[in-house]
Structures are given as C-alpha cells and as structure tokens.
Short mmCIF file of C-alpha atoms and ligand atoms in Angstrom, two decimals:
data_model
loop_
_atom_site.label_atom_id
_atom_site.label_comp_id
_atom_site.label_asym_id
_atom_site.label_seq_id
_atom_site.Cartn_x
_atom_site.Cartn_y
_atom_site.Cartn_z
CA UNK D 284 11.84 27.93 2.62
CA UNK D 285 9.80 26.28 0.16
CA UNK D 286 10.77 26.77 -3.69
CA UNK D 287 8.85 25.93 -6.97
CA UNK D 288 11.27 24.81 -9.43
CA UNK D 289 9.92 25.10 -13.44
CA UNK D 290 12.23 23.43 -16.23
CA UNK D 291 11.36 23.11 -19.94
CA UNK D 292 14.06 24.17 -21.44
CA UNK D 293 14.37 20.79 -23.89
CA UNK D 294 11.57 18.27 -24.16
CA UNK D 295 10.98 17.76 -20.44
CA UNK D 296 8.31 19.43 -18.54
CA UNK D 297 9.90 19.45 -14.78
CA UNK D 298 8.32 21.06 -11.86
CA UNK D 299 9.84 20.14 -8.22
CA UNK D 300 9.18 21.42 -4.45
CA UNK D 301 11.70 21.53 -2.46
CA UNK D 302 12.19 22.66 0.75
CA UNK D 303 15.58 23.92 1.55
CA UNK D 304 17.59 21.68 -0.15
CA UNK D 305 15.80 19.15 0.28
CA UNK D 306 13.47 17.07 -2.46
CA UNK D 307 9.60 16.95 -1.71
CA UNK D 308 8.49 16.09 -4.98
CA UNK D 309 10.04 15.91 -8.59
CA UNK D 310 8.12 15.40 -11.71
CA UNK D 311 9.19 15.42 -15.32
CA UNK D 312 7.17 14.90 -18.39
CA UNK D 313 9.03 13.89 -21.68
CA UNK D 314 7.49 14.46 -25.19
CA UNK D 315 10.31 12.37 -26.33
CA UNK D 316 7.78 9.46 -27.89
CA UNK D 317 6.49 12.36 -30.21
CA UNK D 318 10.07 13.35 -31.62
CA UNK D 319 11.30 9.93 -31.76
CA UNK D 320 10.15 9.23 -35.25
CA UNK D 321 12.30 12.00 -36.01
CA UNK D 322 15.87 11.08 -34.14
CA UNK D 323 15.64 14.13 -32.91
CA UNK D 324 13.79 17.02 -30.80
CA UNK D 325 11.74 18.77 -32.92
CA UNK D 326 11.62 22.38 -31.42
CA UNK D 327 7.64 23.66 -32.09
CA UNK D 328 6.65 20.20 -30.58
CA UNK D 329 8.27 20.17 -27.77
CA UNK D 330 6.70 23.81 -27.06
CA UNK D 331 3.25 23.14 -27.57
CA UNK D 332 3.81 19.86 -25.84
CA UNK D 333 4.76 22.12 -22.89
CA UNK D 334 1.88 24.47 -23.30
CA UNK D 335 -0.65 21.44 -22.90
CA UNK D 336 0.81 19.25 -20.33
CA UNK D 337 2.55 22.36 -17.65
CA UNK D 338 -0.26 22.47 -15.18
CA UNK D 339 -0.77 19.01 -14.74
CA UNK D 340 2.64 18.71 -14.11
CA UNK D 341 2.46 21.51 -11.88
CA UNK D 342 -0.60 19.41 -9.77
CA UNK D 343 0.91 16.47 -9.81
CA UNK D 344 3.95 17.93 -8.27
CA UNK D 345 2.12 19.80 -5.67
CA UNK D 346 -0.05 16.66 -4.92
CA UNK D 347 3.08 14.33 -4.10
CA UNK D 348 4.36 17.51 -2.14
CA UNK D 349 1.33 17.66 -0.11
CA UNK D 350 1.20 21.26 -0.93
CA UNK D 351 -0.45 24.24 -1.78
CA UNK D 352 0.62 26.56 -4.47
CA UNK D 353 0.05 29.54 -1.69
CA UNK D 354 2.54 27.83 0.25
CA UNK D 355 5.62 28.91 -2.09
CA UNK D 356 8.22 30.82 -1.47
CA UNK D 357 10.25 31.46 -4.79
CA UNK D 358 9.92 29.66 -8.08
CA UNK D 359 12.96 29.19 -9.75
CA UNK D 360 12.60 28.47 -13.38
CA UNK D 361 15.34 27.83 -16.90
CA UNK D 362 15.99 30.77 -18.47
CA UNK D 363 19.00 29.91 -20.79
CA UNK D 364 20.50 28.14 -22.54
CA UNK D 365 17.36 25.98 -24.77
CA UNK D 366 15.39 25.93 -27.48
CA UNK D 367 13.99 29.55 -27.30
CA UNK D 368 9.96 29.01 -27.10
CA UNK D 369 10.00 25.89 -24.93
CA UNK D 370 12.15 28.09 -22.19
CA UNK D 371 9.58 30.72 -22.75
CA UNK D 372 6.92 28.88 -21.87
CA UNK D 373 7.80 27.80 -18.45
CA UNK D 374 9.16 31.58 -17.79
CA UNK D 375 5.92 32.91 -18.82
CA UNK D 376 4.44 30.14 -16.72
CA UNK D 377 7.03 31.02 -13.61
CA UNK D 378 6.00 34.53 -13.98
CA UNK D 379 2.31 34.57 -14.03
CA UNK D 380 2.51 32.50 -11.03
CA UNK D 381 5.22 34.56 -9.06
CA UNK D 382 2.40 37.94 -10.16
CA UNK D 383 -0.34 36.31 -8.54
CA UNK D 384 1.12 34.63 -5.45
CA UNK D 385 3.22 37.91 -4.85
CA UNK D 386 6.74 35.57 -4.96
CA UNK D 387 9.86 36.31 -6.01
CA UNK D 388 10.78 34.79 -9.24
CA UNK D 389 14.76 34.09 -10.49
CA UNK D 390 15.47 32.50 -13.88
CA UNK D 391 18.52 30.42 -13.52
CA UNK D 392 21.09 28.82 -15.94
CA UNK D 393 20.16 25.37 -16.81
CA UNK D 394 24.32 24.04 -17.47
CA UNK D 395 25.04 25.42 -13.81
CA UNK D 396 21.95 24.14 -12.27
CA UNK D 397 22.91 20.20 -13.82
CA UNK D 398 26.20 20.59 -11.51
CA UNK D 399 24.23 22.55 -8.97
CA UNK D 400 22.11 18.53 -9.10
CA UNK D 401 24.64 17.36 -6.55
CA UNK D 402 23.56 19.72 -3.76
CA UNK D 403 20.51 18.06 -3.24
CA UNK D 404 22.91 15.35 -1.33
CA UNK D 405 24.01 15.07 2.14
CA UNK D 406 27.54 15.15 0.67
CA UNK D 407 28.28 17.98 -2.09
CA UNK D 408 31.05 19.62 -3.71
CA UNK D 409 33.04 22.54 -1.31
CA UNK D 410 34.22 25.62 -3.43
CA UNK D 411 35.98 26.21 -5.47
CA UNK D 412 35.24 22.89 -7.53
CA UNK D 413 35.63 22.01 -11.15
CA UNK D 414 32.42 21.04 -12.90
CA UNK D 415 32.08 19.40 -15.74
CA UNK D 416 28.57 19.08 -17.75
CA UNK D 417 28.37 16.57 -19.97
CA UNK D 418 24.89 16.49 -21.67
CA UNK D 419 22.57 16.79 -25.12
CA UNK D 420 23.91 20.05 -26.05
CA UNK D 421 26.79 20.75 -24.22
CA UNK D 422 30.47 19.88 -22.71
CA UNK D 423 31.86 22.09 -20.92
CA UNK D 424 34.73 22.15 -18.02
CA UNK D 425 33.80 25.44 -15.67
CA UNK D 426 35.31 26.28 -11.96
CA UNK D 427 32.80 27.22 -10.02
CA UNK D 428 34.04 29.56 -6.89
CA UNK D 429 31.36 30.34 -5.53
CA UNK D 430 27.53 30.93 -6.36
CA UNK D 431 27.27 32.78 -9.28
CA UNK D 432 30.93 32.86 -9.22
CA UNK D 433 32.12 30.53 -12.42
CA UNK D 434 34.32 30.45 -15.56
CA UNK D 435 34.57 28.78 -18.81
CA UNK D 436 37.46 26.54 -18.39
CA UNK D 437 36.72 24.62 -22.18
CA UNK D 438 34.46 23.50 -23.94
CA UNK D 439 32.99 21.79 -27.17
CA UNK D 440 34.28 23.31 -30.39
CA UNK D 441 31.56 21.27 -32.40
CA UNK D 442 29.06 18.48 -30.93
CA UNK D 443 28.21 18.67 -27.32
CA UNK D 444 28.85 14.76 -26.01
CA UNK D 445 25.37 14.02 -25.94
CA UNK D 446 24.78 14.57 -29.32
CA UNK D 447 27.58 12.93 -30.67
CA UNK D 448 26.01 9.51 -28.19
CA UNK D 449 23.09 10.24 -30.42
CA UNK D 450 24.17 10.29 -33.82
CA UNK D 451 26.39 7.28 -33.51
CA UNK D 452 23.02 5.34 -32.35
CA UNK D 453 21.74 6.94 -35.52
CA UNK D 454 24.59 5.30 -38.14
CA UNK D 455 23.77 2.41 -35.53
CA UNK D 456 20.71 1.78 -36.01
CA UNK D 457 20.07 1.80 -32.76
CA UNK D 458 17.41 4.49 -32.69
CA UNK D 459 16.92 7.56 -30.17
CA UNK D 460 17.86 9.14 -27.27
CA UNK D 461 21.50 7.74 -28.40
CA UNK D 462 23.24 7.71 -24.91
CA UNK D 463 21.46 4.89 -23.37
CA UNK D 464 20.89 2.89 -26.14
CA UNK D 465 24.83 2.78 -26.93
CA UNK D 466 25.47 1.80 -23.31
CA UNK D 467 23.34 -1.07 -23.46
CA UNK D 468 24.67 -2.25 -26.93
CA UNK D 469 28.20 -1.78 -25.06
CA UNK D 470 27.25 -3.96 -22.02
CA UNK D 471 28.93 -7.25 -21.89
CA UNK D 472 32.07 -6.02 -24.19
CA UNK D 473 35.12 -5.45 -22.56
CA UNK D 474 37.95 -5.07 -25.55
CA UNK D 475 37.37 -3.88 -29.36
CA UNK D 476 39.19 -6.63 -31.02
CA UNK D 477 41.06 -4.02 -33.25
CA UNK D 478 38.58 -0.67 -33.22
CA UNK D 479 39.96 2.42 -31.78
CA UNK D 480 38.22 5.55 -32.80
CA UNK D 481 40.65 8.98 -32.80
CA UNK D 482 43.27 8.70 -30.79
CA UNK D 483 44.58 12.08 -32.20
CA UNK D 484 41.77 13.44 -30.39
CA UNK D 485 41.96 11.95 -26.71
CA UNK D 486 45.40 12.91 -26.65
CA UNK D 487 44.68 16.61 -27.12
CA UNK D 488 45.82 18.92 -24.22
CA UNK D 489 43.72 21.51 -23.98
CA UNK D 490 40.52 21.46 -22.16
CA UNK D 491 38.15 22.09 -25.10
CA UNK D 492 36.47 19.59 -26.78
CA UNK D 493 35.97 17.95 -30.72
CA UNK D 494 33.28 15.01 -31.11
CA UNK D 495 32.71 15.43 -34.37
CA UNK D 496 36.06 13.60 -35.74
CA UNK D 497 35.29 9.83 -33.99
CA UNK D 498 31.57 10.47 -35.13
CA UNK D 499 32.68 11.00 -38.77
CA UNK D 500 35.38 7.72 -37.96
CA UNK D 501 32.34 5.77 -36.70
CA UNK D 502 30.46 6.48 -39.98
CA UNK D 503 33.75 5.66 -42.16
CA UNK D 504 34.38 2.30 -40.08
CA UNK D 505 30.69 1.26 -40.70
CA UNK D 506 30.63 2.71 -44.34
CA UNK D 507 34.24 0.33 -45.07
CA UNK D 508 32.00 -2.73 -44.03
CA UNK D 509 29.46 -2.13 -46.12
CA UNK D 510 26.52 -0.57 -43.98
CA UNK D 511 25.25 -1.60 -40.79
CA UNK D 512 22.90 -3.81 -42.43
CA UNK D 513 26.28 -6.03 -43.37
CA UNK D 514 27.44 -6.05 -39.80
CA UNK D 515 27.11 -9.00 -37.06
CA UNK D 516 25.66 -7.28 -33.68
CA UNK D 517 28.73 -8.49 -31.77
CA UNK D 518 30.61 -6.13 -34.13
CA UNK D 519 28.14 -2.86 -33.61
CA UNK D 520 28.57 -3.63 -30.14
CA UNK D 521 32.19 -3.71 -30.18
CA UNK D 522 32.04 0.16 -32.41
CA UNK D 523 29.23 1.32 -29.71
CA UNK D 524 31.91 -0.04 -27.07
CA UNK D 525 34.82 1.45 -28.97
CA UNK D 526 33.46 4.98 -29.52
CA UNK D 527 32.00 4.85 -25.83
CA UNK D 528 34.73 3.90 -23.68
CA UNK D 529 37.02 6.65 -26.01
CA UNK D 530 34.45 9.25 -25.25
CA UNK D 531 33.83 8.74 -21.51
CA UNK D 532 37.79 8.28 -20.82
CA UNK D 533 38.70 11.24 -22.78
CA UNK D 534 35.92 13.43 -20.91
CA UNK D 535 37.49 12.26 -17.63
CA UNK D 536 41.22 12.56 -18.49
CA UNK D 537 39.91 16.35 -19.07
CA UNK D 538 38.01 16.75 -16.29
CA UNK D 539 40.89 15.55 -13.77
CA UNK D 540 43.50 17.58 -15.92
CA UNK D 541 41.16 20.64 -15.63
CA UNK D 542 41.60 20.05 -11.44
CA UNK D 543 45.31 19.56 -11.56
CA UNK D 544 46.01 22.95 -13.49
CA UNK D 545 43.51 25.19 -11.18
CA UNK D 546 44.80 23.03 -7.75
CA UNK D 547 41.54 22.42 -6.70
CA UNK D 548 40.47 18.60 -5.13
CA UNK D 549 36.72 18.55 -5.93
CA UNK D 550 35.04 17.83 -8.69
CA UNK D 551 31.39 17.79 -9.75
CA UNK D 552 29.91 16.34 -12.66
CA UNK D 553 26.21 16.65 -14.13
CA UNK D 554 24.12 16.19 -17.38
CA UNK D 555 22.37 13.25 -19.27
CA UNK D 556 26.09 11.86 -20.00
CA UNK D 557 27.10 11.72 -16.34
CA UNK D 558 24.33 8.59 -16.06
CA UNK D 559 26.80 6.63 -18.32
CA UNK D 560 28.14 3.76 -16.35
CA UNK D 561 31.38 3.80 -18.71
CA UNK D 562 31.94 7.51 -17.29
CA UNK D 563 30.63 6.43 -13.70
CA UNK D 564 33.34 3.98 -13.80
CA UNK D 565 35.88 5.55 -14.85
CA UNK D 566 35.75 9.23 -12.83
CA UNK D 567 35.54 6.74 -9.60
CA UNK D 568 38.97 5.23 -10.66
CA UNK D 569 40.95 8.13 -11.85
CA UNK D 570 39.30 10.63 -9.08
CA UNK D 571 40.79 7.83 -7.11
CA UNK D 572 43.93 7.92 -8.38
CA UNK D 573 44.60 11.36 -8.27
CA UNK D 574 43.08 11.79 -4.89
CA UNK D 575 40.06 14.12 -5.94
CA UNK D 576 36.45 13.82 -4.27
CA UNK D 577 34.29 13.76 -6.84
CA UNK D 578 30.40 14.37 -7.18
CA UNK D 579 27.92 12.74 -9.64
CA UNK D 580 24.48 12.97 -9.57
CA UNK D 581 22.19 9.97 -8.44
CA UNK D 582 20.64 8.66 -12.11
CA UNK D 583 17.28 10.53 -11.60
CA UNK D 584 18.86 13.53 -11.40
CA UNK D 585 21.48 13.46 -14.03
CA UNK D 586 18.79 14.03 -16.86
CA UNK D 587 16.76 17.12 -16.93
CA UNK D 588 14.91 18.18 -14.42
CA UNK D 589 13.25 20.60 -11.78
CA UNK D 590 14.90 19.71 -8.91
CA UNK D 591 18.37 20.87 -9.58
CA UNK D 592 16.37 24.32 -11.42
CA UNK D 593 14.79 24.99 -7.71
CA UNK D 594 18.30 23.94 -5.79
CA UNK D 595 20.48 27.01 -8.01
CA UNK D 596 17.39 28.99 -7.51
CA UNK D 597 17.51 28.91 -3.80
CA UNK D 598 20.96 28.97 -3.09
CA UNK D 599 20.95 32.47 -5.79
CA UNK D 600 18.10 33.71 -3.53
CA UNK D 601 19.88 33.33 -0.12
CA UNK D 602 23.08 35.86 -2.03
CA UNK D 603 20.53 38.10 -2.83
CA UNK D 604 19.64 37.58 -7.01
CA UNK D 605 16.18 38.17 -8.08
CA UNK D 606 14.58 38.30 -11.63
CA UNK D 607 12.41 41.12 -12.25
CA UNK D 608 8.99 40.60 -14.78
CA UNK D 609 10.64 41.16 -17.75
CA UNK D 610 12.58 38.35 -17.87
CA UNK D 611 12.85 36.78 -21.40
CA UNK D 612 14.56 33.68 -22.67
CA UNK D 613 18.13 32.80 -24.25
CA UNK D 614 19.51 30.29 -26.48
CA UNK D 615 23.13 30.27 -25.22
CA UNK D 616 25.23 29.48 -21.92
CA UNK D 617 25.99 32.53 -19.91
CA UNK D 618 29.99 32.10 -19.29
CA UNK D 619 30.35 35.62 -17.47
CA UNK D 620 29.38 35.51 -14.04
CA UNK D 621 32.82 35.62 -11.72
O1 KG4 V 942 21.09 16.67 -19.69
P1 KG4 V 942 20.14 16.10 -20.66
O2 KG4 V 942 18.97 15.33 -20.11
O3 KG4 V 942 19.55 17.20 -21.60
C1 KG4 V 942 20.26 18.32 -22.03
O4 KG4 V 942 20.38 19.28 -21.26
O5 KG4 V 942 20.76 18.21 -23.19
O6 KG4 V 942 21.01 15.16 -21.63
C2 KG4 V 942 20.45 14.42 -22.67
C3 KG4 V 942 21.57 13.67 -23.37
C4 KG4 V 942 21.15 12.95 -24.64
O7 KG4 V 942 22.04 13.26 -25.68
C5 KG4 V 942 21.25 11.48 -24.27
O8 KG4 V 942 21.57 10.62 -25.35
C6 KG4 V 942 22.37 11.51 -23.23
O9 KG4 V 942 22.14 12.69 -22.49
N1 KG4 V 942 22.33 10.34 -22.33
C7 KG4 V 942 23.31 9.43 -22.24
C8 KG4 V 942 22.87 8.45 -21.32
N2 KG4 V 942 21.62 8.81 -20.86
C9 KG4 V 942 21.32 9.99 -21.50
N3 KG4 V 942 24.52 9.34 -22.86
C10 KG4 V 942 25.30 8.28 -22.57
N4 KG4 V 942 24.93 7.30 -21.70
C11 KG4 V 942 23.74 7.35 -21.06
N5 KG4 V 942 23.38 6.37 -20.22
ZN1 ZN V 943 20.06 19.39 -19.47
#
C-alpha cells in the first residue's frame, strides 16, 4: 500500500511516500531562514511560505520515489495540533488531491504521529508503551494501548521543552532554533562549576511539567553577572550545560517514572528534543537501569516531518479511520481517543 504523507503543521513543508511502513522518499522544506530574524516562527509566513513551495515539495518527493501521483493509495496529512492556517493549507492540499485521485484521505495528530516516528524501524515499540514527546510546543507523557488507543499521562503546565531550549538561546545570545544551538555550546562541558538551575523542580513527582521556573533562573543567573555581554563563553557554556543536562534528566526521570506506575517495559520517545544527545544519553542509561526497551527516533526523523504523518496514517487506515471532505484544522492536542 502506497501512502502520501502531507505535514505543515509548523514551518516545515513535509511530503513522504511510503510504502507500508517502509520510507521511499522524505522531503521537508523549512522557512526557518525567513523567521530567524525574528527568534521565532512567525505564523502568516510560514503559511504563505507553504502555499508557494507545497507542490514542489510534492514533485520532488514523488521524483526520489520514482512515482506517480496516480499510484497512491491514501494521503495522510496534520490536522492538529499547529498554527491554524499553515495546517490548513496542507489539508486543503491533502484534500484536493484525495477528490481528484478518488483516495481516501485521514488527517492525523501530529504529537502521536512524532512517537508513531519509531515505526518506520525494523525494531518498534509493542503496546501498550509510554510515549513521551518532547518538542517546540509540547511535553507530554501519554500511554499509548493501542492505535488510536492513548491517554494524557502529564504534561507541560507552561512552556513545552522546546521552547524553553529556545528562549534560553535567546538570553544566550545564541540565536534560533534554541535546541541545537544550546547542545553545541554544551559540548565539551562535563560539570557546572557551581550552576544548578531548579532543583525544586526536577524533584517534582508528578508527571506534568514546569519550564518556565529554570528559564526565568537562567535569565536571573545571567542578569546577576551583568548581561551576557559581561560573561566569558566558557561560563555561557557551563549555564547552556547547566540548564541542559537539568532539563533532559528531569524529562527522563519522568518518562521512566511514568513506566514504573502504569507497569509497562517500553518506552517511545519523539519530537525535535528527542535529537538531544544529553537526552539520547541519558534515556539509554536509565532505560538501562530500570530494564525498559526504549525507542528514539533516528535524528532525521525526530524533527518534523512527513514520514511519521504517512506511518499513523496507515496504520489508522488498516483499523478502519477515514476523514471525510470536511475536514478542518485545530490548534490543540486531541487527548481523548482510548
Ligand atoms: O518536533 P519539532 O521539530 O517541532 C514541533 O513539533 O514543535 O521540534 C522543534 C523543537 C525546537 O524548539 C528546537 O529548538 C528543538 O526542537 N530542538 C532541540 C534540538 N534539535 C531541535 N532541542 C534540544 N536539542 C536539540 N539537538
Ligand atoms: Zn513536531
């Protein structure tokens, strides 16, 4: 079965073929060099930025498919959550194709589909698994029992991690997306000489989340030293090292609690945080530890992108879901399917 995956629910334009599970091509165009004068995504650019460049994308995923359009099956494309008129633009794109080629479309939910990323390997996570997603806007800890089958274990009560990777770059200086460029100011540094960043916070029990208290202790630590501009770079690399490795550890500690209380041994991970190497790292030791297979995404796929959009599409096809034409767009995570 051959499916046409469409994802632009953020700045990427994604389109994929896959067939089965398996990857035959996987394309994503970022407009991120237009909002990164901004530090941010800038919601009307990204959607016209969709509107012009979503058919070449579309080509040049076909062309390194060696496919035909007429040779689809299904086209799977983001419905929720995003920023509302990029998401409708690839559903209005999904479902003029789907009318003409007589295919079933499905709109799928883009925080499912990054943990849904790890079934396009051999190896992949056996139900009922924890999941934990881990990207630009949001953190959340669900078990997944099945397809379709999922519930809200926790989640962020303020920033989503990715966001709060970004706005430490940004009192950093160390401009945007945040994530990676904090990981590579943390390479190299292996203690903080001193800096810890809310331990208050890490210690926390529940599975729900707060970023927004080390963020603000970031800002304070920097502001007490007299601006950025007054520190050495050994000591913003120690802070991007301090608030990273207090992050990432806490994130895990949650993760593998969130698998002790429901008794289940798998665990799969997904979103732009999950290419962290700090995180990478540390879910291999604890998982370890505590005698849980885990799943992470190869780095490709831990960003946005189509693949994963066509993988939750197909396997939602096989039970039997299908999107009808009047499909529209939503802002938030669904948390009710069970
Ligand atoms: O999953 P994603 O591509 O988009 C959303 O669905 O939000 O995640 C993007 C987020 C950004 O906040 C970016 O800074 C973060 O993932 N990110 C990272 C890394 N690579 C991307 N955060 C930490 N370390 C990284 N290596
Ligand atoms: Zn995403």
């Amino acid at each position: 079965m051959i499916t046409l995956g469409i994802e632009t629910s953020c700045d990427e334009t994604a389109v994929a073929v896959l067939k089965n599970r398996q990857i035959l091509s996987t394309v994503v165009y970022s407009s991120m060099h237009l909002h990164k004068k901004y530090g941010g995504v800038i919601p009307e650019i990204a959607t016209r930025h969709h509107v012009e460049v979503i058919s070449y994308v579309l080509k040049e995923a076909l062309k390194k498919a060696h496919m035909d359009l007429k040779a689809m099956d299904l086209i799977s494309v983001t419905q929720r959550p995003g920023l509302i008129g990029a998401l409708l633009v690839g559903i209005s794109f999904a479902k003029a194709l789907g009318y003409s080629l007589d295919v079933p479309v499905i709109g799928i939910d883009h925080v499912i589909a990054h943990l849904w990323a790890n079934f396009l390997s051999k190896d992949y996570p056996k139900f009922p698994f924890v999941g934990l997603v881990v990207s630009g806007g949001h953190t959340s800890l669900i078990l997944v029992k099945g397809v379709n089958k999922y519930r809200l274990l926790g989640q962020t009560q303020d920033d989503a991690v990715g966001e709060a990777f970004d706005k430490v770059a940004k009192i950093l200086n160390l401009g945007y997306p945040g994530g990676p460029a904090v990981e590579e100011k943390a390479k190299g540094i292996n203690k903080t000489d001193g800096i810890r960043f809310s331990e208050s916070f890490s210690r926390d029990p529940s599975l729900d989340f707060s970023f927004s208290g080390i963020k603000t202790a970031v800002l304070y630590h920097v502001k007490k030293r007299g601006g950025v501009e007054k520190l050495k770079e050994k000591e913003i690399s120690e802070i991007a090292f301090g608030f990273q490795k207090e992050v990432c550890d806490t994130v895990v500690r949650k993760a593998i609690s969130a698998c002790k209380n429901e008794g289940v041994t798998n665990l799969a991970i997904g979103g732009g945080v999950s290419a962290n190497s700090r995180l990478r790292k540390k879910i291999a030791e604890e998982a370890s530890l505590n005698g849980i297979d885990f799943f992470i995404p190869t780095l490709g796929l831990c960003l946005d992108n189509a693949a994963m959009t066509a993988v939750l599409g197909y396997e939602l096809f096989k039970k039997g879901v299908r999107s009808d034409l009047y499909m529209s767009g939503f802002a938030n995570f669904d948390h009710s399917p069970s």
